[in-house]
PDB file of C-alpha atoms in Angstrom:
ATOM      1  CA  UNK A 145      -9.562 -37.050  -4.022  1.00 53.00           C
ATOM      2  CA  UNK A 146      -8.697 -33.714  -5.793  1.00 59.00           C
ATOM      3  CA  UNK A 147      -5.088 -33.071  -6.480  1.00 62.00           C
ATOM      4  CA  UNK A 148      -2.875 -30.247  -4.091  1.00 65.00           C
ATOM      5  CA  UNK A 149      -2.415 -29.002  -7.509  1.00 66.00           C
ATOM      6  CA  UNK A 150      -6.389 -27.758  -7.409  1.00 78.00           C
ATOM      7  CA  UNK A 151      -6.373 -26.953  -3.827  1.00 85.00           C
ATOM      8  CA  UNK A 152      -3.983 -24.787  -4.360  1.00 83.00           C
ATOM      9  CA  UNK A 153      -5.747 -23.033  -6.987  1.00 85.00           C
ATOM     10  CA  UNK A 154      -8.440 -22.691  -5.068  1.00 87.00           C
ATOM     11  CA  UNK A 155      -7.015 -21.165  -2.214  1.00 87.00           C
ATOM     12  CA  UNK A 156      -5.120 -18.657  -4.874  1.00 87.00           C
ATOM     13  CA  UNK A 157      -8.775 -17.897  -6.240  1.00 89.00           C
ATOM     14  CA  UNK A 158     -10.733 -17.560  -3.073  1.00 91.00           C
ATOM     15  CA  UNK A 159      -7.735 -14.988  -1.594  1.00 90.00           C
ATOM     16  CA  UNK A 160      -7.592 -12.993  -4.506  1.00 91.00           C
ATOM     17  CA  UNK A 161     -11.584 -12.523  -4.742  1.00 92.00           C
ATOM     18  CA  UNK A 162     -10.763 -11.851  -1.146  1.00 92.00           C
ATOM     19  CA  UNK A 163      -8.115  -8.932  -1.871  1.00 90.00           C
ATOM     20  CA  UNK A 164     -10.661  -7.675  -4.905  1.00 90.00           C
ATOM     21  CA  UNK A 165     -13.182  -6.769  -2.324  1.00 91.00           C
ATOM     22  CA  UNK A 166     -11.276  -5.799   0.483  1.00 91.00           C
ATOM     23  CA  UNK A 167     -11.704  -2.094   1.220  1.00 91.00           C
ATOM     24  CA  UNK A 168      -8.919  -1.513   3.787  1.00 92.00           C
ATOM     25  CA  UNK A 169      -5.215  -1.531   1.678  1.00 90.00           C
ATOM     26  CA  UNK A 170      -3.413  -2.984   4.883  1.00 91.00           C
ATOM     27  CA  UNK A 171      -5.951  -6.557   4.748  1.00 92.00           C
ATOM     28  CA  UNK A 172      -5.686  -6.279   0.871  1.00 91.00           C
ATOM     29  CA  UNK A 173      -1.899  -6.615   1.412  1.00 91.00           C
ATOM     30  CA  UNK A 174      -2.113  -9.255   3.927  1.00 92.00           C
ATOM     31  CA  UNK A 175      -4.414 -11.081   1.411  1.00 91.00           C
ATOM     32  CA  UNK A 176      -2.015 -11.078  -1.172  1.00 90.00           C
ATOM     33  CA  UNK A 177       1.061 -11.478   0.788  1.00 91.00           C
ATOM     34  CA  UNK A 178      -0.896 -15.068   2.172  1.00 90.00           C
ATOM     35  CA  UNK A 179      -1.774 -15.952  -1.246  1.00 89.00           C
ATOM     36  CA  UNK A 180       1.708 -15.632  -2.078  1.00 88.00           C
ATOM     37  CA  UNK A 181       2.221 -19.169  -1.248  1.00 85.00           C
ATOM     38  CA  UNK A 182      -0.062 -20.618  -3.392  1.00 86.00           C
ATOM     39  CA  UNK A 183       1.344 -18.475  -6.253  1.00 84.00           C
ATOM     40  CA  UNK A 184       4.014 -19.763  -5.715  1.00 87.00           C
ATOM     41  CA  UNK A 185       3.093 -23.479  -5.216  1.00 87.00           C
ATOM     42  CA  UNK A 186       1.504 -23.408  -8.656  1.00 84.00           C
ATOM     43  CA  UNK A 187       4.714 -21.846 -10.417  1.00 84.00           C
ATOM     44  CA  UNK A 188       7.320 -24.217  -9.084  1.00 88.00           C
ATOM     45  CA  UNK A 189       5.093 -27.301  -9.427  1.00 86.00           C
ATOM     46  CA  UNK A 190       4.315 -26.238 -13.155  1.00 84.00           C
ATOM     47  CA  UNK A 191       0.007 -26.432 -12.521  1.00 82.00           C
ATOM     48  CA  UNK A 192      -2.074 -26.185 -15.541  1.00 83.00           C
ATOM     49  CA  UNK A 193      -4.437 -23.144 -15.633  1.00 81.00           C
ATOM     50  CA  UNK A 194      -4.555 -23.121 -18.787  1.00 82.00           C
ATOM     51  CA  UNK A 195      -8.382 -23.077 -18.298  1.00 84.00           C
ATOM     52  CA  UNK A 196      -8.607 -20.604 -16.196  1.00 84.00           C
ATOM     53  CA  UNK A 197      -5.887 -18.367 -17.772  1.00 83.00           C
ATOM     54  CA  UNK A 198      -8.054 -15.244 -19.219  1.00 90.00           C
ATOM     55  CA  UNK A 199     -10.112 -15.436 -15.693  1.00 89.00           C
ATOM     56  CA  UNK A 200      -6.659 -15.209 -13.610  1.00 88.00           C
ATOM     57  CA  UNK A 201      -5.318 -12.263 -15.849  1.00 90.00           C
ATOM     58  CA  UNK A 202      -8.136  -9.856 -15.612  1.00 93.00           C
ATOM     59  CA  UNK A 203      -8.344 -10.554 -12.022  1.00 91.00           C
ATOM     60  CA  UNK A 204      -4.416  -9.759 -11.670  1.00 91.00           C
ATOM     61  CA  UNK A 205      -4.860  -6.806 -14.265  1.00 94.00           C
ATOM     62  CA  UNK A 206      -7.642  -5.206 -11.480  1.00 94.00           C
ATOM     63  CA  UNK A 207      -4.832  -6.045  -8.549  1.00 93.00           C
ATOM     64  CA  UNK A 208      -2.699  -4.005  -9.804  1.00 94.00           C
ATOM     65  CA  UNK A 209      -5.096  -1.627 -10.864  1.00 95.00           C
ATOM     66  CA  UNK A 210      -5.790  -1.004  -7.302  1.00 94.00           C
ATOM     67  CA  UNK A 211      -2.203  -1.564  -6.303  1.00 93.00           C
ATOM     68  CA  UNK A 212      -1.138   1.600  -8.407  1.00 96.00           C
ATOM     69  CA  UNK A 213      -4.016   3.346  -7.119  1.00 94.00           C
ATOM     70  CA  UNK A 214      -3.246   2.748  -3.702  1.00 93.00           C
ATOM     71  CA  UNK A 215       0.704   4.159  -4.607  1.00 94.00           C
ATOM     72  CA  UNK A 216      -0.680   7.199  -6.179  1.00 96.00           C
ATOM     73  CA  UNK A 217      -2.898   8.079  -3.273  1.00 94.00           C
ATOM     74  CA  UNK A 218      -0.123   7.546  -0.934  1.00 92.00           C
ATOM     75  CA  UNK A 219       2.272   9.340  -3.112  1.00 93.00           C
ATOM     76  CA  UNK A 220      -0.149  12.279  -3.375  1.00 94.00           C
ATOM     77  CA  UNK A 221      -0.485  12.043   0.791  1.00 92.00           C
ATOM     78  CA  UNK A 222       3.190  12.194   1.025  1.00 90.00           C
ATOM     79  CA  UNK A 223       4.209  15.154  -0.867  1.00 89.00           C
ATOM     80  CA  UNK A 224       0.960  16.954   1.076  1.00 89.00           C
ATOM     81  CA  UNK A 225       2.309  16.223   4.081  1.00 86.00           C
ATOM     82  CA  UNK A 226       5.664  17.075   2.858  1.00 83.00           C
ATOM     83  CA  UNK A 227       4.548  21.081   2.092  1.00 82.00           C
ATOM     84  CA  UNK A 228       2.650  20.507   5.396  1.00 79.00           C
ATOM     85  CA  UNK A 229       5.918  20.276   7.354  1.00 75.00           C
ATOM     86  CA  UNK A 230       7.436  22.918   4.977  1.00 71.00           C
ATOM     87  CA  UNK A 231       4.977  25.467   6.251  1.00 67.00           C
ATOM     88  CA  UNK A 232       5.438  24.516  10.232  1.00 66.00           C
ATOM     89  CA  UNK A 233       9.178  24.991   9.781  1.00 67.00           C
ATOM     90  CA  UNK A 234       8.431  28.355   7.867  1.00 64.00           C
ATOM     91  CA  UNK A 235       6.525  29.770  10.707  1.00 60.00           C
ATOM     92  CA  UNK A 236       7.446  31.756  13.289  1.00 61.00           C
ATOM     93  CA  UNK A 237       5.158  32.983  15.940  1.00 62.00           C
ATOM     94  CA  UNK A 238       5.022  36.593  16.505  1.00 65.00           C
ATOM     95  CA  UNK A 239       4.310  37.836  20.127  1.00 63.00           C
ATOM     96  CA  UNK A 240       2.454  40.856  21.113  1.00 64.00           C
ATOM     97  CA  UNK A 241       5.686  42.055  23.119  1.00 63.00           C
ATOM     98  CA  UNK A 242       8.512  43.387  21.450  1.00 62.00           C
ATOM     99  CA  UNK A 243      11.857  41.589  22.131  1.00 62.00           C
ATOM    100  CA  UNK A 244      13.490  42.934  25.672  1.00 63.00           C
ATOM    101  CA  UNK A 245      16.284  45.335  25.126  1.00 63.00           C
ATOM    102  CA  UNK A 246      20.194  43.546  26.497  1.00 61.00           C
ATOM    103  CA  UNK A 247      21.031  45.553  29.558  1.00 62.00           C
ATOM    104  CA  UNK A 248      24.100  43.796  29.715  1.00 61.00           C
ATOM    105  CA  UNK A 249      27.355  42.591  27.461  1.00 62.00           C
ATOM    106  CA  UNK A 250      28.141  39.174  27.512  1.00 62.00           C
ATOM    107  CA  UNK A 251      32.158  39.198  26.761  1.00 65.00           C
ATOM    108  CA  UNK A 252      33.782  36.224  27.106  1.00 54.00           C
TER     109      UNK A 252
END
């Protein structure tokens, strides 16, 4: 029987080959937000990866290669659709008809 120590490491290598290939950002942060637990697993309980230490590093070194990616894109969307609202709030329509001249005060 293999230790809970290896499961977990399993499960942490399956989800992160998982979040590697996933195309869509909202699954890749569900994949890493579930493999959070085993990350977490293998810190407190002190697991030895020791041989799989360079393989786990370039793998996290590509997550967050994507994740800054992914926060530059959406950084970039923002501030469009920031001058995107500018311009909306900048318009004003202009009608064909002149405005209607006040035949009456309003004193109050």
């Amino acid at each position: 029987m293999k230790p809970v120590g290896d499961d977990k490491k399993t499960i942490f290598v399956e989800l992160t080959e998982k979040a590697l290939l996933e195309e869509d950002v909202d699954k890749l942060i569900e994949d890493l937000m579930e493999r959070n637990s085993s990350v977490e697993y293998l810190m407190k309980n002190d697991v030895d990866i020791s041989e799989e230490y360079e393989e786990f590093l370039l793998k996290e070194t590509k997550i967050l290669e994507r994740l800054e990616n992914e926060r530059k894109k959406l950084l970039k969307d923002m501030d469009e659709l920031s001058r995107n609202r500018s311009v909306v709030k900048a318009y004003t329509p202009k009608f064909p008809f002149p405005p209607l001249p006040v035949f009456f005060e309003k004193k109050g």
